[in-house]
Amino acid sequence: MATRKADSASFAAPARSATQLNLAADTTRIRKNGIEFRSETPIAAWTEMTVALRDPEDGQEVSATGVVVDCRGDRHQGYTVSMVFMELSPLAQARLSLMAYSNLA
């Protein structure tokens, strides 16, 4: 069995980019385990994102991390992005459930 030096480029760190999207309430649908929103640009599937959701009724914020599971549309009409949240705390899960079943859904 022979050994050889591994190409260091194959172990490069993944690219990271920070983009902030400000979403209007009328283009956002909150679900108990995720969110759907409209975007002018496509977002690749499996992109990890952190979102901060503010409840307009009491002003409290819920932060959640999730992954994009679907992005459909075109550059002319925009894209509908579906995202599933991961590892929510019980409190965050309860707040999202309330938001999902309120007038925000």
Short mmCIF file of N, CA and C in Angstrom, two decimals, residues 30-81:
data_model
loop_
_atom_site.label_atom_id
_atom_site.label_comp_id
_atom_site.label_asym_id
_atom_site.label_seq_id
_atom_site.Cartn_x
_atom_site.Cartn_y
_atom_site.Cartn_z
N ILE A 30 -45.42 31.74 8.70
CA ILE A 30 -44.76 31.03 9.79
C ILE A 30 -45.50 29.72 10.03
N ARG A 31 -44.74 28.66 10.13
CA ARG A 31 -45.27 27.33 10.44
C ARG A 31 -44.70 26.91 11.79
N LYS A 32 -45.26 25.86 12.39
CA LYS A 32 -44.77 25.45 13.71
C LYS A 32 -43.36 24.89 13.67
N ASN A 33 -42.88 24.44 12.49
CA ASN A 33 -41.53 23.89 12.40
C ASN A 33 -40.68 24.57 11.34
N GLY A 34 -41.15 25.71 10.82
CA GLY A 34 -40.37 26.40 9.79
C GLY A 34 -41.02 27.68 9.33
N ILE A 35 -40.57 28.15 8.18
CA ILE A 35 -41.04 29.42 7.65
C ILE A 35 -40.97 29.37 6.13
N GLU A 36 -41.88 30.06 5.48
CA GLU A 36 -41.85 30.27 4.04
C GLU A 36 -41.82 31.76 3.80
N PHE A 37 -40.98 32.20 2.87
CA PHE A 37 -40.91 33.63 2.59
C PHE A 37 -40.54 33.86 1.14
N ARG A 38 -40.80 35.05 0.67
CA ARG A 38 -40.47 35.45 -0.69
C ARG A 38 -39.10 36.12 -0.69
N SER A 39 -38.34 35.87 -1.75
CA SER A 39 -37.01 36.45 -1.90
C SER A 39 -36.80 36.86 -3.35
N GLU A 40 -36.08 37.95 -3.56
CA GLU A 40 -35.76 38.39 -4.92
C GLU A 40 -34.66 37.54 -5.54
N THR A 41 -33.85 36.91 -4.70
CA THR A 41 -32.74 36.08 -5.19
C THR A 41 -32.93 34.65 -4.71
N PRO A 42 -32.48 33.67 -5.48
CA PRO A 42 -32.61 32.27 -5.04
C PRO A 42 -31.64 31.97 -3.90
N ILE A 43 -32.04 31.05 -3.05
CA ILE A 43 -31.18 30.58 -1.96
C ILE A 43 -31.04 29.07 -2.13
N ALA A 44 -29.82 28.61 -2.18
CA ALA A 44 -29.55 27.20 -2.45
C ALA A 44 -30.09 26.30 -1.34
N ALA A 45 -30.56 25.13 -1.73
CA ALA A 45 -31.02 24.14 -0.75
C ALA A 45 -29.87 23.77 0.17
N TRP A 46 -30.19 23.48 1.40
CA TRP A 46 -29.27 23.11 2.47
C TRP A 46 -28.42 24.28 2.97
N THR A 47 -28.80 25.50 2.59
CA THR A 47 -28.14 26.68 3.14
C THR A 47 -28.62 26.86 4.57
N GLU A 48 -27.68 26.96 5.50
CA GLU A 48 -28.04 27.17 6.90
C GLU A 48 -28.23 28.65 7.15
N MET A 49 -29.33 28.98 7.82
CA MET A 49 -29.65 30.39 8.10
C MET A 49 -30.13 30.53 9.53
N THR A 50 -29.92 31.71 10.08
CA THR A 50 -30.46 32.07 11.38
C THR A 50 -31.45 33.20 11.17
N VAL A 51 -32.63 33.05 11.72
CA VAL A 51 -33.66 34.08 11.57
C VAL A 51 -34.09 34.59 12.94
N ALA A 52 -34.50 35.83 12.96
CA ALA A 52 -35.07 36.45 14.16
C ALA A 52 -36.48 36.88 13.79
N LEU A 53 -37.46 36.32 14.46
CA LEU A 53 -38.86 36.62 14.20
C LEU A 53 -39.41 37.45 15.36
N ARG A 54 -40.08 38.54 15.03
CA ARG A 54 -40.67 39.39 16.06
C ARG A 54 -42.18 39.28 15.98
N ASP A 55 -42.78 38.95 17.10
CA ASP A 55 -44.23 38.85 17.19
C ASP A 55 -44.80 40.26 17.27
N PRO A 56 -45.63 40.67 16.29
CA PRO A 56 -46.16 42.03 16.31
C PRO A 56 -47.13 42.29 17.45
N GLU A 57 -47.69 41.24 18.03
CA GLU A 57 -48.65 41.43 19.11
C GLU A 57 -47.98 41.84 20.41
N ASP A 58 -46.87 41.20 20.77
CA ASP A 58 -46.22 41.55 22.03
C ASP A 58 -44.78 42.03 21.86
N GLY A 59 -44.27 42.02 20.64
CA GLY A 59 -42.93 42.54 20.36
C GLY A 59 -41.78 41.64 20.75
N GLN A 60 -42.06 40.46 21.28
CA GLN A 60 -40.98 39.56 21.67
C GLN A 60 -40.38 38.89 20.44
N GLU A 61 -39.09 38.58 20.55
CA GLU A 61 -38.35 38.02 19.43
C GLU A 61 -38.01 36.56 19.69
N VAL A 62 -38.08 35.76 18.62
CA VAL A 62 -37.68 34.36 18.67
C VAL A 62 -36.58 34.17 17.64
N SER A 63 -35.44 33.64 18.08
CA SER A 63 -34.35 33.33 17.15
C SER A 63 -34.34 31.84 16.89
N ALA A 64 -34.10 31.49 15.63
CA ALA A 64 -34.07 30.08 15.26
C ALA A 64 -33.07 29.87 14.13
N THR A 65 -32.44 28.71 14.14
CA THR A 65 -31.53 28.32 13.07
C THR A 65 -32.18 27.19 12.29
N GLY A 66 -32.03 27.24 10.98
CA GLY A 66 -32.62 26.20 10.15
C GLY A 66 -31.91 26.07 8.83
N VAL A 67 -32.45 25.22 7.98
CA VAL A 67 -31.89 25.01 6.65
C VAL A 67 -32.97 25.21 5.60
N VAL A 68 -32.56 25.71 4.46
CA VAL A 68 -33.45 25.87 3.32
C VAL A 68 -33.67 24.48 2.71
N VAL A 69 -34.93 24.10 2.56
CA VAL A 69 -35.24 22.79 1.99
C VAL A 69 -35.83 22.90 0.59
N ASP A 70 -36.28 24.10 0.21
CA ASP A 70 -36.84 24.26 -1.12
C ASP A 70 -36.79 25.73 -1.51
N CYS A 71 -36.56 25.98 -2.77
CA CYS A 71 -36.57 27.34 -3.32
C CYS A 71 -37.12 27.23 -4.74
N ARG A 72 -38.32 27.78 -4.94
CA ARG A 72 -38.97 27.68 -6.25
C ARG A 72 -39.32 29.07 -6.76
N GLY A 73 -39.26 29.22 -8.05
CA GLY A 73 -39.63 30.48 -8.67
C GLY A 73 -38.70 30.83 -9.80
N ASP A 74 -38.73 32.10 -10.18
CA ASP A 74 -37.84 32.57 -11.24
C ASP A 74 -37.45 34.01 -10.96
N ARG A 75 -36.52 34.51 -11.74
CA ARG A 75 -35.99 35.84 -11.48
C ARG A 75 -36.98 36.94 -11.80
N HIS A 76 -38.03 36.63 -12.56
CA HIS A 76 -39.01 37.64 -12.92
C HIS A 76 -40.07 37.83 -11.84
N GLN A 77 -40.51 36.75 -11.24
CA GLN A 77 -41.58 36.83 -10.24
C GLN A 77 -41.07 36.65 -8.82
N GLY A 78 -39.82 36.32 -8.64
CA GLY A 78 -39.27 36.10 -7.31
C GLY A 78 -39.31 34.63 -6.93
N TYR A 79 -38.79 34.34 -5.77
CA TYR A 79 -38.64 32.96 -5.30
C TYR A 79 -39.39 32.76 -3.99
N THR A 80 -39.98 31.59 -3.83
CA THR A 80 -40.57 31.19 -2.56
C THR A 80 -39.60 30.23 -1.90
N VAL A 81 -39.13 30.60 -0.72
CA VAL A 81 -38.12 29.83 0.00
C VAL A 81 -38.79 29.14 1.18
#
